[in-house]
Coordinates of C-alpha atoms and ligand atoms in Angstrom, one line a residue:
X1 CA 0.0 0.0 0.0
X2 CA 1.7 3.1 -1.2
X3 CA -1.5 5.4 -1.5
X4 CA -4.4 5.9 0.5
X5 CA -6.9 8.8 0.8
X6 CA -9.9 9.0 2.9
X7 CA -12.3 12.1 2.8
X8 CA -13.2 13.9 6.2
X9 CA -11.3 11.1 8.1
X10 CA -11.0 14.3 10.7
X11 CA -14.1 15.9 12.3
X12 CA -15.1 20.0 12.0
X13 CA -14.8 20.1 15.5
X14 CA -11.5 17.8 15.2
X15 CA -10.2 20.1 12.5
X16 CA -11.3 23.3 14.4
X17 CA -8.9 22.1 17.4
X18 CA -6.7 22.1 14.8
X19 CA -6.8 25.6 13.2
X20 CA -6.2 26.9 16.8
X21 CA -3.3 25.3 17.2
X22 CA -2.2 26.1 14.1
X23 CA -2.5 30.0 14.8
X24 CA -0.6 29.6 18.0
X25 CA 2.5 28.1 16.7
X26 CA 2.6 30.5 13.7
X27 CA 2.1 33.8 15.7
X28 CA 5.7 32.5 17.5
X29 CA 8.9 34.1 16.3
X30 CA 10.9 31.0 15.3
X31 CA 13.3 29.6 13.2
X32 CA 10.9 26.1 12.6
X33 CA 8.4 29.3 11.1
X34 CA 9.9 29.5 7.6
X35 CA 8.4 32.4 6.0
X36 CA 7.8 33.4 2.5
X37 CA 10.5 34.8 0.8
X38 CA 9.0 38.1 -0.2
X39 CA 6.4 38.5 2.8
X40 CA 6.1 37.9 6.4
X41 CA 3.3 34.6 5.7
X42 CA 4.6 31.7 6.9
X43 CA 5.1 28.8 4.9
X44 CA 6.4 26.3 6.5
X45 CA 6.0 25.6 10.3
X46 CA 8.0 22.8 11.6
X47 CA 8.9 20.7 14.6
X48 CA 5.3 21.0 15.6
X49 CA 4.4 17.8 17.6
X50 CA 7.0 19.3 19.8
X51 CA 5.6 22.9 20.0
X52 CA 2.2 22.5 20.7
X53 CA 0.1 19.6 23.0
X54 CA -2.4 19.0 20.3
X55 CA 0.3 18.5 17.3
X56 CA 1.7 16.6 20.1
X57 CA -1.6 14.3 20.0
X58 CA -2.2 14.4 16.6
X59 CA 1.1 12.8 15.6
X60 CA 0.3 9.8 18.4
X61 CA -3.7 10.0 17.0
X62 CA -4.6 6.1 16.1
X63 CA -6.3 7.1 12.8
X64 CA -2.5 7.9 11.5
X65 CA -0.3 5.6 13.9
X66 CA -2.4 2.4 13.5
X67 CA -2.2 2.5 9.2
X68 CA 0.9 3.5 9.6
X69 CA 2.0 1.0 11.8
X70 CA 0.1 -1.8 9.2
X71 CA 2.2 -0.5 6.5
X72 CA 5.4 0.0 7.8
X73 CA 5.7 -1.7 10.8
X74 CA 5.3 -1.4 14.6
X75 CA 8.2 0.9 15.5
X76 CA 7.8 4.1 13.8
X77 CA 9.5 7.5 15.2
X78 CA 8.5 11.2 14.4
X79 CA 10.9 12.5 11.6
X80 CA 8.7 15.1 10.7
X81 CA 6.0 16.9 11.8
X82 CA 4.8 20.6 9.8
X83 CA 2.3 22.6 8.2
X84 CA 2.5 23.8 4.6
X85 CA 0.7 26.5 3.4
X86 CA 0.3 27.6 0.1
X87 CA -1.4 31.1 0.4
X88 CA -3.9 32.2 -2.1
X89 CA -3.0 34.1 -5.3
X90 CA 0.5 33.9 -4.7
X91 CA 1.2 30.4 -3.4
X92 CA 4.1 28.4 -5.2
X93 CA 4.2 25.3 -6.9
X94 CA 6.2 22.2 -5.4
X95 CA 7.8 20.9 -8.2
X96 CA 7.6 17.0 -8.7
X97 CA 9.8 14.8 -6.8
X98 CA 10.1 11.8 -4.2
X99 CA 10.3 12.8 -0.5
X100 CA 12.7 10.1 -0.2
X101 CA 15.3 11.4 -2.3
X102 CA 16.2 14.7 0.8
X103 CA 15.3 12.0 3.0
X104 CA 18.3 9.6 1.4
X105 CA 20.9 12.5 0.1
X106 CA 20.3 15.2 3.2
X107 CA 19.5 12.8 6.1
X108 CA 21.0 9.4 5.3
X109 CA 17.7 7.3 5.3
X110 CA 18.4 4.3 3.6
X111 CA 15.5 3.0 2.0
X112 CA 12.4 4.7 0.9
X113 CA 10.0 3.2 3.8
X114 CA 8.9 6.7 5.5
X115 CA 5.5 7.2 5.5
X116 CA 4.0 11.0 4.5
X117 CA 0.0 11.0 6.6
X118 CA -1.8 14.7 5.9
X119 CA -4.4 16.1 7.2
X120 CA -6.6 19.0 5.2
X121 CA -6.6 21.7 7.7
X122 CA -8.9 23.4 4.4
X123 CA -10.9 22.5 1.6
X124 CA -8.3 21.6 -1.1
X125 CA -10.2 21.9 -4.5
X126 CA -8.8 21.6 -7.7
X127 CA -7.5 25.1 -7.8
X128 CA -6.0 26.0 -4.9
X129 CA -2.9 24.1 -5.1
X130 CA -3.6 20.2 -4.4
X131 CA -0.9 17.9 -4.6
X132 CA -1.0 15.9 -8.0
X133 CA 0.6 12.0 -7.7
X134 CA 1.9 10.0 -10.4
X135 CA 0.2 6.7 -9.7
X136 CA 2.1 3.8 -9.0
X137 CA 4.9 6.0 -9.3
X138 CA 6.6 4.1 -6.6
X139 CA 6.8 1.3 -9.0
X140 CA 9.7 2.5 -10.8
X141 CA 12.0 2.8 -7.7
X142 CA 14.1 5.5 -6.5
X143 CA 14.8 8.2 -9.5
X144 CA 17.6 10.5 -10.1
X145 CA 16.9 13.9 -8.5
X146 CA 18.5 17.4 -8.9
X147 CA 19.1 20.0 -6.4
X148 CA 16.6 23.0 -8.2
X149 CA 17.2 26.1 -6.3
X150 CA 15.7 28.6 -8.9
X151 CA 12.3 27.3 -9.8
X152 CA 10.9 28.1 -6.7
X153 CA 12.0 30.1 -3.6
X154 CA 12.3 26.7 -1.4
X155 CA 15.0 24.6 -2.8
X156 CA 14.3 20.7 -3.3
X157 CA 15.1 17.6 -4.7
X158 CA 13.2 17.1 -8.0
X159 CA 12.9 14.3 -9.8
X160 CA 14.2 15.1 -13.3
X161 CA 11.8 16.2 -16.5
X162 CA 13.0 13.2 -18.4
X163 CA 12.1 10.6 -15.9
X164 CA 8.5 12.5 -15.4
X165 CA 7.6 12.2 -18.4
X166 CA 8.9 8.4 -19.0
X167 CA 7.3 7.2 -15.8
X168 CA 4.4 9.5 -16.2
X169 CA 3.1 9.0 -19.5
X170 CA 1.6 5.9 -19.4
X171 CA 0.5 6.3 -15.6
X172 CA -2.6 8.1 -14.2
X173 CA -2.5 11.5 -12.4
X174 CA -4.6 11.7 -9.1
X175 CA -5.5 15.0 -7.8
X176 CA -6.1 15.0 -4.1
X177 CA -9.1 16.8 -3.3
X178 CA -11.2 17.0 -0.6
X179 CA -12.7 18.9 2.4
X180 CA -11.0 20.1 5.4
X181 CA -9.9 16.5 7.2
X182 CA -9.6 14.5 5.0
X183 CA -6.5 12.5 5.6
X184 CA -3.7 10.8 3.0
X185 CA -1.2 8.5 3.7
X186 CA 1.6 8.1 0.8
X187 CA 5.1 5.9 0.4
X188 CA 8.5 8.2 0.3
X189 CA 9.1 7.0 -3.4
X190 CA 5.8 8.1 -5.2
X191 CA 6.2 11.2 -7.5
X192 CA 4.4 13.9 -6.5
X193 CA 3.9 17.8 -6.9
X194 CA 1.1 20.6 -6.4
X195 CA 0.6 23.5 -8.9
X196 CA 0.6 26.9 -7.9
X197 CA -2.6 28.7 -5.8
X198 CA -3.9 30.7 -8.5
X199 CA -7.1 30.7 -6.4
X200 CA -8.1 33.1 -4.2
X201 CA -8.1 30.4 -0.7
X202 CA -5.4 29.7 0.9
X203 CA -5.1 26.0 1.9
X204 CA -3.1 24.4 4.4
X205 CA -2.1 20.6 5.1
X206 CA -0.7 19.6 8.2
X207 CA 1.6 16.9 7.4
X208 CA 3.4 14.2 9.7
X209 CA 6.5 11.6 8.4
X210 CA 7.0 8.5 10.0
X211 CA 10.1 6.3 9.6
X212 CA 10.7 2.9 10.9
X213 CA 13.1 3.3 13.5
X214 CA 15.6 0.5 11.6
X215 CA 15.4 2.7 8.6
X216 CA 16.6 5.8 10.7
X217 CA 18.8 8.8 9.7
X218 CA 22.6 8.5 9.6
X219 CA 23.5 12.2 8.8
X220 CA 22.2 15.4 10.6
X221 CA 22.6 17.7 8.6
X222 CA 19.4 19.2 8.7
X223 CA 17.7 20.6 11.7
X224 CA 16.8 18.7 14.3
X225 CA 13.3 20.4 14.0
X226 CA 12.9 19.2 10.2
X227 CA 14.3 15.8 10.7
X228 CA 13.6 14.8 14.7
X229 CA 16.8 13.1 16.4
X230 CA 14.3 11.3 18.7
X231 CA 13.9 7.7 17.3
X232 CA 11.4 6.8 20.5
X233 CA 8.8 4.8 18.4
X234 CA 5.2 6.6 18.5
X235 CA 2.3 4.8 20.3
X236 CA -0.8 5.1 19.6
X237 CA -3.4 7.5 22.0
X238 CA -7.2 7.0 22.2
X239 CA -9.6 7.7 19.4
X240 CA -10.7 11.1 21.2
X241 CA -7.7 12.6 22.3
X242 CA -8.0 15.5 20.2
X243 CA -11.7 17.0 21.7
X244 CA -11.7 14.7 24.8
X245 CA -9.1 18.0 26.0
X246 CA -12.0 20.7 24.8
X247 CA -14.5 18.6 25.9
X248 CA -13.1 18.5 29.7
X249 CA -12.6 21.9 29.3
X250 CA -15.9 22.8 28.7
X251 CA -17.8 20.2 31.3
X252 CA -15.0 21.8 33.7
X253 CA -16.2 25.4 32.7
X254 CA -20.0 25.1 33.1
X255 CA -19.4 22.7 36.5
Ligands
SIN301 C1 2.6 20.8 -0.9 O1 2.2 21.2 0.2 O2 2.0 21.1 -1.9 C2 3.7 19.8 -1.1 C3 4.0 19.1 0.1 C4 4.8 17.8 -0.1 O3 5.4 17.6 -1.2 O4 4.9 17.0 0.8
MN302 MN1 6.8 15.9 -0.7

């Protein structure tokens, strides 16, 4: 299983929890708050499960450890946890490339078993920048990549135009669509992208990577808060644990 997408997987009220958390950890002056290059909007905010108690749920929540653990296997630790915006009008495209190949060239990981889960935190429609996937993708194993640090103003790992179109052409495109919570789960080699937001909504996906912990990093030379030095496998918290904390609060209030 290298793709799986289930719509509103997350609750309004789950995602609401969500979107205020969200605001707290970007109004914090930060260096795991990577901002736009022209603006003060954040676009990146890292190291979150770390930052805040409910990232600090939501990256033990059993709708994302349990799959993950099916897939990938029981001991999984946190090697990324963030939020990417792309901000309406102006949001970038995310060229196409394999997560795996920063994960292998910057960090060391050795084989492409990491796990990418995402969360809507909006409704992702067709314009507003949805990731695109190359399916089965995954199929053709671990592709050359180049270091492109003019395309866009975050530099990446891109899987090379030639190899797009040779893997691509004959493969189907899936858009990934959907309203606020709905969830994805997707393996570190499948080619993937997301067009610019020429749209005037600004969408953002939390996003959490899990690695097995035998698979783990041997280089740090990225951040700690953008790959996590903590190999301490994730276990899985109860089904509630994101509004059982606002429902307390409330019974606790009106008591
Ligand atoms: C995006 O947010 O559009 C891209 C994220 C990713 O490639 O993981
Ligand atoms: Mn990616």
């Amino acid at each position: 299983m290298v793709f799986s997408f289930s719509r509103s997987s997350f609750s309004t009220d789950e995602v609401e929890v969500l979107l205020s958390a969200m605001d707290r950890v970007f109004s914090e002056e930060s260096a795991a708050n990577v901002k736009e290059k022209n603006s003060n909007v954040v676009r990146t905010a890292f190291g979150l499960h770390l930052r805040d108690e409910v990232f600090g749920k939501l990256v033990r929540h059993p709708r994302f450890v349990e799959p993950a653990q099916q897939i990938a296997g029981p001991d999984l630790y946190v090697m990324q946890s963030k939020i990417n915006v792309k901000e309406a009008i102006t949001g970038e495209m995310w060229q196409w490339h394999q997560d795996f190949a920063t994960h292998h060239r910057d960090d060391g990981v050795p084989e492409p078993l990491a796990l990418n889960l995402h969360v809507f935190l909006d409704d992702v429609n067709e314009f507003n920048g949805p990731l695109y996937f190359i399916r089965g993708s995954h199929r053709a194993g671990a592709s050359d990549a180049h270091y492109d640090t003019v395309t866009t103003s975050h530099p990446l790992w891109v899987v090379p135009t030639e190899v797009v179109r040779k893997v691509g052409e004959k493969r189907d495109l899936v858009s990934a669509t959907g309203p606020a919570g709905t969830a994805l789960i997707f393996g570190d080699s499948l080619i993937h992208g997301s067009p610019p937001n020429l749209s005037p909504w600004t969408r953002a996906i939390f996003s959490l990577i899990l690695d097995p912990v035998a698979n783990r990093y041997t280089k740090d030379k990225r951040p700690e808060h953008i790959h996590h030095r903590d190999v301490t496998p994730v276990t899985a918290l109860d089904d509630g644990c994101l509004t059982d904390m606002s429902r307390l609060g409330v019974r606790k209030a009106t008591a």
